[in-house]
Amino acid sequence: MKLYDENMPAPNPRRVRMFLAEKGLTVPTVRVQLGKGEHKSPSHIARNALGQVPVLELDDGSTLSESVSICRYIEALHPEPPLFGRTPKEIGTIDMWIRRVEMQVMVPLGAVWVNCHPATEAYMKAMGVKRFPDYGEQNRARAFNRLEWLDSQMEGDFIAGDFSAADIVALSIVDFGAFIDIPIPPGARRLRAWHERVSKRRSAKA
Ligand SMILES: N[C@@H](CCC(=O)N[C@@H](CS)C(=O)NCC(=O)O)C(=O)O
């Protein structure tokens, strides 16, 4: 196996690195530098038609994309420790929270990133994609609101019961939010405590 990867602050490849670290696995990695447009090169498009990272190349030469799908593949090969749940209820609950953090929190953060963050201005222009700064700003407010909502939903130490893939996905998103100046809101005490707890894990450095 080989992981086509990119360094922080890219949130999606980080999920796979963290997942592998939690499983105690290492795989060779190849850096695909987004800043240099390497993800849109013909060789990378051949790996992932969307021209994104992460991509996992399997030993038979075929490829898998989508960070959560790659993690599921790894879990199927290496079930211990289970990070997508063991019982039907755990499996459903973890899946629900992965979808919620991606759709409720990551979607507005992504809209800020591509529409009004200075770091993507030149890139979007080079890609020929028009930016809508007002839309981006609306999503900034939405992202703060969704982080507050996530805080209101926190019941225990982790997002979905025991530590799971939902925490890995959420950490990648919350840290990306901080990188684009959308930090955990001041009143979100439970989310902040969760963030401190999860950030202390060795895998968070992966
Ligand atoms: N849903 C995908 C998203 C992948 C994604 O957006 N990756 C970013 C890096 S964090 C990327 O490659 N962006 C470049 C682009 O979309 O052109 C996943 O979970 O892997």
JSON list of C-alpha atoms and ligand atoms in Angstrom, two decimals:
[
{"chain": "A", "resi": 1, "resn": "MET", "atom": "CA", "xyz": [0.00, 0.00, 0.00]},
{"chain": "A", "resi": 2, "resn": "LYS", "atom": "CA", "xyz": [1.05, 3.58, -0.62]},
{"chain": "A", "resi": 3, "resn": "LEU", "atom": "CA", "xyz": [-0.62, 6.75, 0.65]},
{"chain": "A", "resi": 4, "resn": "TYR", "atom": "CA", "xyz": [-0.68, 9.85, -1.54]},
{"chain": "A", "resi": 5, "resn": "ASP", "atom": "CA", "xyz": [-0.65, 12.49, 1.13]},
{"chain": "A", "resi": 6, "resn": "GLU", "atom": "CA", "xyz": [-0.28, 16.21, 1.86]},
{"chain": "A", "resi": 7, "resn": "ASN", "atom": "CA", "xyz": [0.97, 17.95, 4.99]},
{"chain": "A", "resi": 8, "resn": "MET", "atom": "CA", "xyz": [-1.05, 20.02, 7.44]},
{"chain": "A", "resi": 9, "resn": "PRO", "atom": "CA", "xyz": [-3.20, 22.05, 7.21]},
{"chain": "A", "resi": 10, "resn": "ALA", "atom": "CA", "xyz": [-4.82, 19.73, 4.61]},
{"chain": "A", "resi": 11, "resn": "PRO", "atom": "CA", "xyz": [-7.54, 18.10, 6.77]},
{"chain": "A", "resi": 12, "resn": "ASN", "atom": "CA", "xyz": [-8.50, 15.05, 4.70]},
{"chain": "A", "resi": 13, "resn": "PRO", "atom": "CA", "xyz": [-5.14, 13.25, 4.38]},
{"chain": "A", "resi": 14, "resn": "ARG", "atom": "CA", "xyz": [-4.55, 13.90, 8.08]},
{"chain": "A", "resi": 15, "resn": "ARG", "atom": "CA", "xyz": [-7.55, 11.70, 8.90]},
{"chain": "A", "resi": 16, "resn": "VAL", "atom": "CA", "xyz": [-5.90, 8.72, 7.23]},
{"chain": "A", "resi": 17, "resn": "ARG", "atom": "CA", "xyz": [-2.56, 9.37, 8.94]},
{"chain": "A", "resi": 18, "resn": "MET", "atom": "CA", "xyz": [-4.31, 9.58, 12.31]},
{"chain": "A", "resi": 19, "resn": "PHE", "atom": "CA", "xyz": [-6.34, 6.47, 11.62]},
{"chain": "A", "resi": 20, "resn": "LEU", "atom": "CA", "xyz": [-3.22, 4.49, 10.68]},
{"chain": "A", "resi": 21, "resn": "ALA", "atom": "CA", "xyz": [-1.45, 5.75, 13.82]},
{"chain": "A", "resi": 22, "resn": "GLU", "atom": "CA", "xyz": [-4.37, 4.66, 16.02]},
{"chain": "A", "resi": 23, "resn": "LYS", "atom": "CA", "xyz": [-4.12, 1.20, 14.42]},
{"chain": "A", "resi": 24, "resn": "GLY", "atom": "CA", "xyz": [-0.34, 1.12, 14.94]},
{"chain": "A", "resi": 25, "resn": "LEU", "atom": "CA", "xyz": [0.26, 0.87, 11.18]},
{"chain": "A", "resi": 26, "resn": "THR", "atom": "CA", "xyz": [2.70, 2.62, 8.91]},
{"chain": "A", "resi": 27, "resn": "VAL", "atom": "CA", "xyz": [2.49, 2.77, 5.13]},
{"chain": "A", "resi": 28, "resn": "PRO", "atom": "CA", "xyz": [4.85, 4.47, 2.69]},
{"chain": "A", "resi": 29, "resn": "THR", "atom": "CA", "xyz": [3.67, 7.95, 1.77]},
{"chain": "A", "resi": 30, "resn": "VAL", "atom": "CA", "xyz": [4.20, 10.16, -1.26]},
{"chain": "A", "resi": 31, "resn": "ARG", "atom": "CA", "xyz": [3.63, 13.88, -0.81]},
{"chain": "A", "resi": 32, "resn": "VAL", "atom": "CA", "xyz": [1.38, 15.50, -3.42]},
{"chain": "A", "resi": 33, "resn": "GLN", "atom": "CA", "xyz": [2.02, 19.24, -3.09]},
{"chain": "A", "resi": 34, "resn": "LEU", "atom": "CA", "xyz": [-1.27, 21.07, -3.53]},
{"chain": "A", "resi": 35, "resn": "GLY", "atom": "CA", "xyz": [0.51, 24.43, -3.61]},
{"chain": "A", "resi": 36, "resn": "LYS", "atom": "CA", "xyz": [2.37, 23.30, -6.71]},
{"chain": "A", "resi": 37, "resn": "GLY", "atom": "CA", "xyz": [-0.77, 21.91, -8.36]},
{"chain": "A", "resi": 38, "resn": "GLU", "atom": "CA", "xyz": [0.59, 18.35, -8.29]},
{"chain": "A", "resi": 39, "resn": "HIS", "atom": "CA", "xyz": [-2.91, 17.04, -7.47]},
{"chain": "A", "resi": 40, "resn": "LYS", "atom": "CA", "xyz": [-4.12, 18.15, -10.91]},
{"chain": "A", "resi": 41, "resn": "SER", "atom": "CA", "xyz": [-1.25, 16.47, -12.81]},
{"chain": "A", "resi": 42, "resn": "PRO", "atom": "CA", "xyz": [-2.23, 13.71, -15.27]},
{"chain": "A", "resi": 43, "resn": "SER", "atom": "CA", "xyz": [-0.50, 11.10, -13.10]},
{"chain": "A", "resi": 44, "resn": "HIS", "atom": "CA", "xyz": [-2.54, 12.09, -10.03]},
{"chain": "A", "resi": 45, "resn": "ILE", "atom": "CA", "xyz": [-5.80, 12.45, -11.99]},
{"chain": "A", "resi": 46, "resn": "ALA", "atom": "CA", "xyz": [-5.21, 8.86, -13.08]},
{"chain": "A", "resi": 47, "resn": "ARG", "atom": "CA", "xyz": [-5.20, 7.90, -9.38]},
{"chain": "A", "resi": 48, "resn": "ASN", "atom": "CA", "xyz": [-8.24, 10.02, -8.45]},
{"chain": "A", "resi": 49, "resn": "ALA", "atom": "CA", "xyz": [-10.39, 11.55, -11.19]},
{"chain": "A", "resi": 50, "resn": "LEU", "atom": "CA", "xyz": [-11.32, 14.37, -8.76]},
{"chain": "A", "resi": 51, "resn": "GLY", "atom": "CA", "xyz": [-7.66, 15.38, -8.46]},
{"chain": "A", "resi": 52, "resn": "GLN", "atom": "CA", "xyz": [-7.71, 15.32, -4.65]},
{"chain": "A", "resi": 53, "resn": "VAL", "atom": "CA", "xyz": [-5.80, 13.79, -1.76]},
{"chain": "A", "resi": 54, "resn": "PRO", "atom": "CA", "xyz": [-5.72, 11.44, 0.05]},
{"chain": "A", "resi": 55, "resn": "VAL", "atom": "CA", "xyz": [-5.45, 8.46, -2.29]},
{"chain": "A", "resi": 56, "resn": "LEU", "atom": "CA", "xyz": [-4.50, 4.97, -1.15]},
{"chain": "A", "resi": 57, "resn": "GLU", "atom": "CA", "xyz": [-2.80, 2.82, -3.77]},
{"chain": "A", "resi": 58, "resn": "LEU", "atom": "CA", "xyz": [-3.34, -0.86, -3.10]},
{"chain": "A", "resi": 59, "resn": "ASP", "atom": "CA", "xyz": [-0.79, -3.59, -3.75]},
{"chain": "A", "resi": 60, "resn": "ASP", "atom": "CA", "xyz": [-2.59, -4.59, -6.97]},
{"chain": "A", "resi": 61, "resn": "GLY", "atom": "CA", "xyz": [-2.09, -1.04, -8.29]},
{"chain": "A", "resi": 62, "resn": "SER", "atom": "CA", "xyz": [-5.76, -0.01, -7.92]},
{"chain": "A", "resi": 63, "resn": "THR", "atom": "CA", "xyz": [-6.64, 3.09, -5.91]},
{"chain": "A", "resi": 64, "resn": "LEU", "atom": "CA", "xyz": [-9.14, 4.23, -3.29]},
{"chain": "A", "resi": 65, "resn": "SER", "atom": "CA", "xyz": [-10.09, 7.84, -2.63]},
{"chain": "A", "resi": 66, "resn": "GLU", "atom": "CA", "xyz": [-12.24, 9.60, 0.00]},
{"chain": "A", "resi": 67, "resn": "SER", "atom": "CA", "xyz": [-10.62, 9.76, 3.42]},
{"chain": "A", "resi": 68, "resn": "VAL", "atom": "CA", "xyz": [-13.42, 8.01, 5.32]},
{"chain": "A", "resi": 69, "resn": "SER", "atom": "CA", "xyz": [-13.66, 5.23, 2.71]},
{"chain": "A", "resi": 70, "resn": "ILE", "atom": "CA", "xyz": [-9.90, 4.67, 2.96]},
{"chain": "A", "resi": 71, "resn": "CYS", "atom": "CA", "xyz": [-10.24, 4.42, 6.75]},
{"chain": "A", "resi": 72, "resn": "ARG", "atom": "CA", "xyz": [-13.07, 1.90, 6.37]},
{"chain": "A", "resi": 73, "resn": "TYR", "atom": "CA", "xyz": [-10.87, -0.20, 4.09]},
{"chain": "A", "resi": 74, "resn": "ILE", "atom": "CA", "xyz": [-8.06, -0.13, 6.66]},
{"chain": "A", "resi": 75, "resn": "GLU", "atom": "CA", "xyz": [-10.53, -1.08, 9.42]},
{"chain": "A", "resi": 76, "resn": "ALA", "atom": "CA", "xyz": [-11.73, -4.06, 7.37]},
{"chain": "A", "resi": 77, "resn": "LEU", "atom": "CA", "xyz": [-8.13, -5.26, 7.03]},
{"chain": "A", "resi": 78, "resn": "HIS", "atom": "CA", "xyz": [-7.17, -4.44, 10.63]},
{"chain": "A", "resi": 79, "resn": "PRO", "atom": "CA", "xyz": [-10.31, -4.57, 12.81]},
{"chain": "A", "resi": 80, "resn": "GLU", "atom": "CA", "xyz": [-8.52, -3.90, 16.13]},
{"chain": "A", "resi": 81, "resn": "PRO", "atom": "CA", "xyz": [-8.99, -1.52, 17.80]},
{"chain": "A", "resi": 82, "resn": "PRO", "atom": "CA", "xyz": [-12.43, -0.92, 16.24]},
{"chain": "A", "resi": 83, "resn": "LEU", "atom": "CA", "xyz": [-12.78, 2.74, 15.26]},
{"chain": "A", "resi": 84, "resn": "PHE", "atom": "CA", "xyz": [-16.06, 2.44, 13.34]},
{"chain": "A", "resi": 85, "resn": "GLY", "atom": "CA", "xyz": [-17.86, 0.61, 16.16]},
{"chain": "A", "resi": 86, "resn": "ARG", "atom": "CA", "xyz": [-18.55, -3.01, 16.96]},
{"chain": "A", "resi": 87, "resn": "THR", "atom": "CA", "xyz": [-22.29, -3.31, 17.67]},
{"chain": "A", "resi": 88, "resn": "PRO", "atom": "CA", "xyz": [-24.98, -2.22, 15.18]},
{"chain": "A", "resi": 89, "resn": "LYS", "atom": "CA", "xyz": [-25.84, 0.74, 17.41]},
{"chain": "A", "resi": 90, "resn": "GLU", "atom": "CA", "xyz": [-22.20, 1.86, 17.71]},
{"chain": "A", "resi": 91, "resn": "ILE", "atom": "CA", "xyz": [-21.69, 1.50, 13.96]},
{"chain": "A", "resi": 92, "resn": "GLY", "atom": "CA", "xyz": [-24.81, 3.56, 13.18]},
{"chain": "A", "resi": 93, "resn": "THR", "atom": "CA", "xyz": [-24.00, 6.22, 15.78]},
{"chain": "A", "resi": 94, "resn": "ILE", "atom": "CA", "xyz": [-20.41, 6.72, 14.60]},
{"chain": "A", "resi": 95, "resn": "ASP", "atom": "CA", "xyz": [-21.52, 6.89, 10.97]},
{"chain": "A", "resi": 96, "resn": "MET", "atom": "CA", "xyz": [-24.19, 9.45, 11.87]},
{"chain": "A", "resi": 97, "resn": "TRP", "atom": "CA", "xyz": [-21.64, 11.70, 13.57]},
{"chain": "A", "resi": 98, "resn": "ILE", "atom": "CA", "xyz": [-19.11, 11.43, 10.76]},
{"chain": "A", "resi": 99, "resn": "ARG", "atom": "CA", "xyz": [-21.80, 12.56, 8.31]},
{"chain": "A", "resi": 100, "resn": "ARG", "atom": "CA", "xyz": [-22.95, 15.33, 10.65]},
{"chain": "A", "resi": 101, "resn": "VAL", "atom": "CA", "xyz": [-19.53, 16.85, 11.24]},
{"chain": "A", "resi": 102, "resn": "GLU", "atom": "CA", "xyz": [-18.73, 16.67, 7.54]},
{"chain": "A", "resi": 103, "resn": "MET", "atom": "CA", "xyz": [-22.03, 18.15, 6.37]},
{"chain": "A", "resi": 104, "resn": "GLN", "atom": "CA", "xyz": [-22.83, 20.54, 9.20]},
{"chain": "A", "resi": 105, "resn": "VAL", "atom": "CA", "xyz": [-19.36, 21.85, 10.02]},
{"chain": "A", "resi": 106, "resn": "MET", "atom": "CA", "xyz": [-17.02, 21.11, 7.11]},
{"chain": "A", "resi": 107, "resn": "VAL", "atom": "CA", "xyz": [-19.38, 22.34, 4.39]},
{"chain": "A", "resi": 108, "resn": "PRO", "atom": "CA", "xyz": [-19.58, 25.94, 5.72]},
{"chain": "A", "resi": 109, "resn": "LEU", "atom": "CA", "xyz": [-15.83, 25.94, 6.53]},
{"chain": "A", "resi": 110, "resn": "GLY", "atom": "CA", "xyz": [-15.11, 24.84, 2.96]},
{"chain": "A", "resi": 111, "resn": "ALA", "atom": "CA", "xyz": [-17.32, 27.63, 1.61]},
{"chain": "A", "resi": 112, "resn": "VAL", "atom": "CA", "xyz": [-15.33, 30.21, 3.61]},
{"chain": "A", "resi": 113, "resn": "TRP", "atom": "CA", "xyz": [-12.04, 28.67, 2.45]},
{"chain": "A", "resi": 114, "resn": "VAL", "atom": "CA", "xyz": [-12.81, 28.76, -1.28]},
{"chain": "A", "resi": 115, "resn": "ASN", "atom": "CA", "xyz": [-14.88, 31.96, -1.41]},
{"chain": "A", "resi": 116, "resn": "CYS", "atom": "CA", "xyz": [-13.16, 34.44, 0.86]},
{"chain": "A", "resi": 117, "resn": "HIS", "atom": "CA", "xyz": [-9.92, 33.14, 2.35]},
{"chain": "A", "resi": 118, "resn": "PRO", "atom": "CA", "xyz": [-6.85, 35.02, 1.03]},
{"chain": "A", "resi": 119, "resn": "ALA", "atom": "CA", "xyz": [-4.86, 31.75, 0.69]},
{"chain": "A", "resi": 120, "resn": "THR", "atom": "CA", "xyz": [-7.16, 30.43, -2.06]},
{"chain": "A", "resi": 121, "resn": "GLU", "atom": "CA", "xyz": [-7.61, 33.63, -4.09]},
{"chain": "A", "resi": 122, "resn": "ALA", "atom": "CA", "xyz": [-4.83, 32.99, -6.62]},
{"chain": "A", "resi": 123, "resn": "TYR", "atom": "CA", "xyz": [-5.57, 29.27, -6.76]},
{"chain": "A", "resi": 124, "resn": "MET", "atom": "CA", "xyz": [-9.27, 29.77, -7.55]},
{"chain": "A", "resi": 125, "resn": "LYS", "atom": "CA", "xyz": [-8.35, 32.32, -10.21]},
{"chain": "A", "resi": 126, "resn": "ALA", "atom": "CA", "xyz": [-5.85, 29.92, -11.79]},
{"chain": "A", "resi": 127, "resn": "MET", "atom": "CA", "xyz": [-8.55, 27.21, -11.77]},
{"chain": "A", "resi": 128, "resn": "GLY", "atom": "CA", "xyz": [-10.99, 29.61, -13.47]},
{"chain": "A", "resi": 129, "resn": "VAL", "atom": "CA", "xyz": [-13.48, 29.35, -10.59]},
{"chain": "A", "resi": 130, "resn": "LYS", "atom": "CA", "xyz": [-15.36, 32.54, -9.60]},
{"chain": "A", "resi": 131, "resn": "ARG", "atom": "CA", "xyz": [-15.41, 33.38, -5.90]},
{"chain": "A", "resi": 132, "resn": "PHE", "atom": "CA", "xyz": [-18.47, 34.69, -4.05]},
{"chain": "A", "resi": 133, "resn": "PRO", "atom": "CA", "xyz": [-17.08, 36.55, -1.00]},
{"chain": "A", "resi": 134, "resn": "ASP", "atom": "CA", "xyz": [-20.53, 37.44, 0.41]},
{"chain": "A", "resi": 135, "resn": "TYR", "atom": "CA", "xyz": [-21.51, 33.80, 0.33]},
{"chain": "A", "resi": 136, "resn": "GLY", "atom": "CA", "xyz": [-18.22, 32.94, 2.04]},
{"chain": "A", "resi": 137, "resn": "GLU", "atom": "CA", "xyz": [-18.89, 35.48, 4.81]},
{"chain": "A", "resi": 138, "resn": "GLN", "atom": "CA", "xyz": [-22.40, 34.10, 5.38]},
{"chain": "A", "resi": 139, "resn": "ASN", "atom": "CA", "xyz": [-20.83, 30.71, 5.84]},
{"chain": "A", "resi": 140, "resn": "ARG", "atom": "CA", "xyz": [-18.39, 32.05, 8.44]},
{"chain": "A", "resi": 141, "resn": "ALA", "atom": "CA", "xyz": [-21.37, 32.85, 10.67]},
{"chain": "A", "resi": 142, "resn": "ARG", "atom": "CA", "xyz": [-22.90, 29.48, 9.82]},
{"chain": "A", "resi": 143, "resn": "ALA", "atom": "CA", "xyz": [-19.67, 27.67, 10.73]},
{"chain": "A", "resi": 144, "resn": "PHE", "atom": "CA", "xyz": [-19.53, 29.34, 14.18]},
{"chain": "A", "resi": 145, "resn": "ASN", "atom": "CA", "xyz": [-23.17, 28.45, 14.68]},
{"chain": "A", "resi": 146, "resn": "ARG", "atom": "CA", "xyz": [-22.51, 24.80, 13.75]},
{"chain": "A", "resi": 147, "resn": "LEU", "atom": "CA", "xyz": [-19.52, 24.60, 16.13]},
{"chain": "A", "resi": 148, "resn": "GLU", "atom": "CA", "xyz": [-21.79, 25.89, 18.90]},
{"chain": "A", "resi": 149, "resn": "TRP", "atom": "CA", "xyz": [-24.37, 23.29, 17.91]},
{"chain": "A", "resi": 150, "resn": "LEU", "atom": "CA", "xyz": [-21.75, 20.54, 18.03]},
{"chain": "A", "resi": 151, "resn": "ASP", "atom": "CA", "xyz": [-20.80, 21.73, 21.53]},
{"chain": "A", "resi": 152, "resn": "SER", "atom": "CA", "xyz": [-24.45, 21.53, 22.59]},
{"chain": "A", "resi": 153, "resn": "GLN", "atom": "CA", "xyz": [-24.59, 17.91, 21.41]},
{"chain": "A", "resi": 154, "resn": "MET", "atom": "CA", "xyz": [-21.49, 16.70, 23.30]},
{"chain": "A", "resi": 155, "resn": "GLU", "atom": "CA", "xyz": [-22.52, 14.27, 26.02]},
{"chain": "A", "resi": 156, "resn": "GLY", "atom": "CA", "xyz": [-19.41, 12.34, 26.99]},
{"chain": "A", "resi": 157, "resn": "ASP", "atom": "CA", "xyz": [-15.67, 12.49, 26.45]},
{"chain": "A", "resi": 158, "resn": "PHE", "atom": "CA", "xyz": [-15.89, 11.76, 22.73]},
{"chain": "A", "resi": 159, "resn": "ILE", "atom": "CA", "xyz": [-18.17, 12.59, 19.80]},
{"chain": "A", "resi": 160, "resn": "ALA", "atom": "CA", "xyz": [-19.90, 9.21, 19.51]},
{"chain": "A", "resi": 161, "resn": "GLY", "atom": "CA", "xyz": [-19.36, 7.11, 22.64]},
{"chain": "A", "resi": 162, "resn": "ASP", "atom": "CA", "xyz": [-15.81, 5.78, 22.90]},
{"chain": "A", "resi": 163, "resn": "PHE", "atom": "CA", "xyz": [-12.97, 7.30, 20.87]},
{"chain": "A", "resi": 164, "resn": "SER", "atom": "CA", "xyz": [-13.75, 6.58, 17.22]},
{"chain": "A", "resi": 165, "resn": "ALA", "atom": "CA", "xyz": [-13.30, 7.63, 13.61]},
{"chain": "A", "resi": 166, "resn": "ALA", "atom": "CA", "xyz": [-15.87, 10.38, 14.33]},
{"chain": "A", "resi": 167, "resn": "ASP", "atom": "CA", "xyz": [-13.31, 12.05, 16.64]},
{"chain": "A", "resi": 168, "resn": "ILE", "atom": "CA", "xyz": [-10.61, 11.78, 13.97]},
{"chain": "A", "resi": 169, "resn": "VAL", "atom": "CA", "xyz": [-12.85, 13.38, 11.34]},
{"chain": "A", "resi": 170, "resn": "ALA", "atom": "CA", "xyz": [-14.05, 16.07, 13.77]},
{"chain": "A", "resi": 171, "resn": "LEU", "atom": "CA", "xyz": [-10.49, 16.92, 14.91]},
{"chain": "A", "resi": 172, "resn": "SER", "atom": "CA", "xyz": [-9.35, 17.36, 11.30]},
{"chain": "A", "resi": 173, "resn": "ILE", "atom": "CA", "xyz": [-12.27, 19.72, 10.72]},
{"chain": "A", "resi": 174, "resn": "VAL", "atom": "CA", "xyz": [-12.00, 21.73, 13.97]},
{"chain": "A", "resi": 175, "resn": "ASP", "atom": "CA", "xyz": [-8.24, 22.25, 13.47]},
{"chain": "A", "resi": 176, "resn": "PHE", "atom": "CA", "xyz": [-8.80, 23.31, 9.86]},
{"chain": "A", "resi": 177, "resn": "GLY", "atom": "CA", "xyz": [-11.38, 25.81, 11.17]},
{"chain": "A", "resi": 178, "resn": "ALA", "atom": "CA", "xyz": [-8.78, 27.28, 13.52]},
{"chain": "A", "resi": 179, "resn": "PHE", "atom": "CA", "xyz": [-6.33, 27.51, 10.60]},
{"chain": "A", "resi": 180, "resn": "ILE", "atom": "CA", "xyz": [-8.81, 29.64, 8.64]},
{"chain": "A", "resi": 181, "resn": "ASP", "atom": "CA", "xyz": [-9.62, 31.84, 11.66]},
{"chain": "A", "resi": 182, "resn": "ILE", "atom": "CA", "xyz": [-12.80, 30.06, 12.68]},
{"chain": "A", "resi": 183, "resn": "PRO", "atom": "CA", "xyz": [-11.72, 28.76, 16.10]},
{"chain": "A", "resi": 184, "resn": "ILE", "atom": "CA", "xyz": [-13.86, 26.97, 18.66]},
{"chain": "A", "resi": 185, "resn": "PRO", "atom": "CA", "xyz": [-16.31, 29.66, 19.90]},
{"chain": "A", "resi": 186, "resn": "PRO", "atom": "CA", "xyz": [-15.49, 31.06, 23.38]},
{"chain": "A", "resi": 187, "resn": "GLY", "atom": "CA", "xyz": [-18.61, 29.61, 25.04]},
{"chain": "A", "resi": 188, "resn": "ALA", "atom": "CA", "xyz": [-18.17, 26.10, 23.62]},
{"chain": "A", "resi": 189, "resn": "ARG", "atom": "CA", "xyz": [-16.67, 24.61, 26.78]},
{"chain": "A", "resi": 190, "resn": "ARG", "atom": "CA", "xyz": [-17.45, 20.97, 26.10]},
{"chain": "A", "resi": 191, "resn": "LEU", "atom": "CA", "xyz": [-16.07, 21.14, 22.57]},
{"chain": "A", "resi": 192, "resn": "ARG", "atom": "CA", "xyz": [-12.91, 22.83, 23.87]},
{"chain": "A", "resi": 193, "resn": "ALA", "atom": "CA", "xyz": [-12.41, 20.13, 26.52]},
{"chain": "A", "resi": 194, "resn": "TRP", "atom": "CA", "xyz": [-12.94, 17.44, 23.85]},
{"chain": "A", "resi": 195, "resn": "HIS", "atom": "CA", "xyz": [-10.42, 19.19, 21.61]},
{"chain": "A", "resi": 196, "resn": "GLU", "atom": "CA", "xyz": [-7.78, 19.24, 24.37]},
{"chain": "A", "resi": 197, "resn": "ARG", "atom": "CA", "xyz": [-8.44, 15.58, 25.14]},
{"chain": "A", "resi": 198, "resn": "VAL", "atom": "CA", "xyz": [-8.21, 14.37, 21.55]},
{"chain": "A", "resi": 199, "resn": "SER", "atom": "CA", "xyz": [-5.26, 16.61, 20.65]},
{"chain": "A", "resi": 200, "resn": "LYS", "atom": "CA", "xyz": [-3.21, 14.91, 23.41]},
{"chain": "A", "resi": 201, "resn": "ARG", "atom": "CA", "xyz": [-3.37, 11.55, 21.64]},
{"chain": "A", "resi": 202, "resn": "ARG", "atom": "CA", "xyz": [-0.13, 10.55, 19.93]},
{"chain": "A", "resi": 203, "resn": "SER", "atom": "CA", "xyz": [-2.03, 10.01, 16.68]},
{"chain": "A", "resi": 204, "resn": "ALA", "atom": "CA", "xyz": [-2.99, 13.71, 16.58]},
{"chain": "A", "resi": 205, "resn": "LYS", "atom": "CA", "xyz": [0.65, 14.49, 15.68]},
{"chain": "A", "resi": 206, "resn": "ALA", "atom": "CA", "xyz": [0.62, 12.11, 12.70]},
{"chain": "B", "resi": 1, "resn": "LIG", "atom": "N1", "xyz": [-14.21, 14.08, 0.41]},
{"chain": "B", "resi": 1, "resn": "LIG", "atom": "C1", "xyz": [-12.79, 14.02, 0.16]},
{"chain": "B", "resi": 1, "resn": "LIG", "atom": "C2", "xyz": [-12.23, 15.42, 0.12]},
{"chain": "B", "resi": 1, "resn": "LIG", "atom": "C3", "xyz": [-10.78, 15.44, -0.38]},
{"chain": "B", "resi": 1, "resn": "LIG", "atom": "C4", "xyz": [-10.26, 16.87, -0.46]},
{"chain": "B", "resi": 1, "resn": "LIG", "atom": "O1", "xyz": [-11.01, 17.85, -0.62]},
{"chain": "B", "resi": 1, "resn": "LIG", "atom": "N2", "xyz": [-8.93, 16.98, -0.31]},
{"chain": "B", "resi": 1, "resn": "LIG", "atom": "C5", "xyz": [-8.32, 18.27, -0.42]},
{"chain": "B", "resi": 1, "resn": "LIG", "atom": "C6", "xyz": [-7.09, 18.34, 0.46]},
{"chain": "B", "resi": 1, "resn": "LIG", "atom": "S1", "xyz": [-7.54, 18.34, 2.20]},
{"chain": "B", "resi": 1, "resn": "LIG", "atom": "C7", "xyz": [-7.89, 18.47, -1.87]},
{"chain": "B", "resi": 1, "resn": "LIG", "atom": "O2", "xyz": [-7.32, 17.58, -2.45]},
{"chain": "B", "resi": 1, "resn": "LIG", "atom": "N3", "xyz": [-8.18, 19.67, -2.41]},
{"chain": "B", "resi": 1, "resn": "LIG", "atom": "C8", "xyz": [-7.84, 20.03, -3.72]},
{"chain": "B", "resi": 1, "resn": "LIG", "atom": "C9", "xyz": [-9.01, 20.10, -4.66]},
{"chain": "B", "resi": 1, "resn": "LIG", "atom": "O3", "xyz": [-10.15, 19.78, -4.25]},
{"chain": "B", "resi": 1, "resn": "LIG", "atom": "O4", "xyz": [-8.80, 20.47, -5.80]},
{"chain": "B", "resi": 1, "resn": "LIG", "atom": "C10", "xyz": [-12.09, 13.17, 1.23]},
{"chain": "B", "resi": 1, "resn": "LIG", "atom": "O5", "xyz": [-12.67, 13.01, 2.32]},
{"chain": "B", "resi": 1, "resn": "LIG", "atom": "O6", "xyz": [-11.01, 12.62, 0.98]}
]
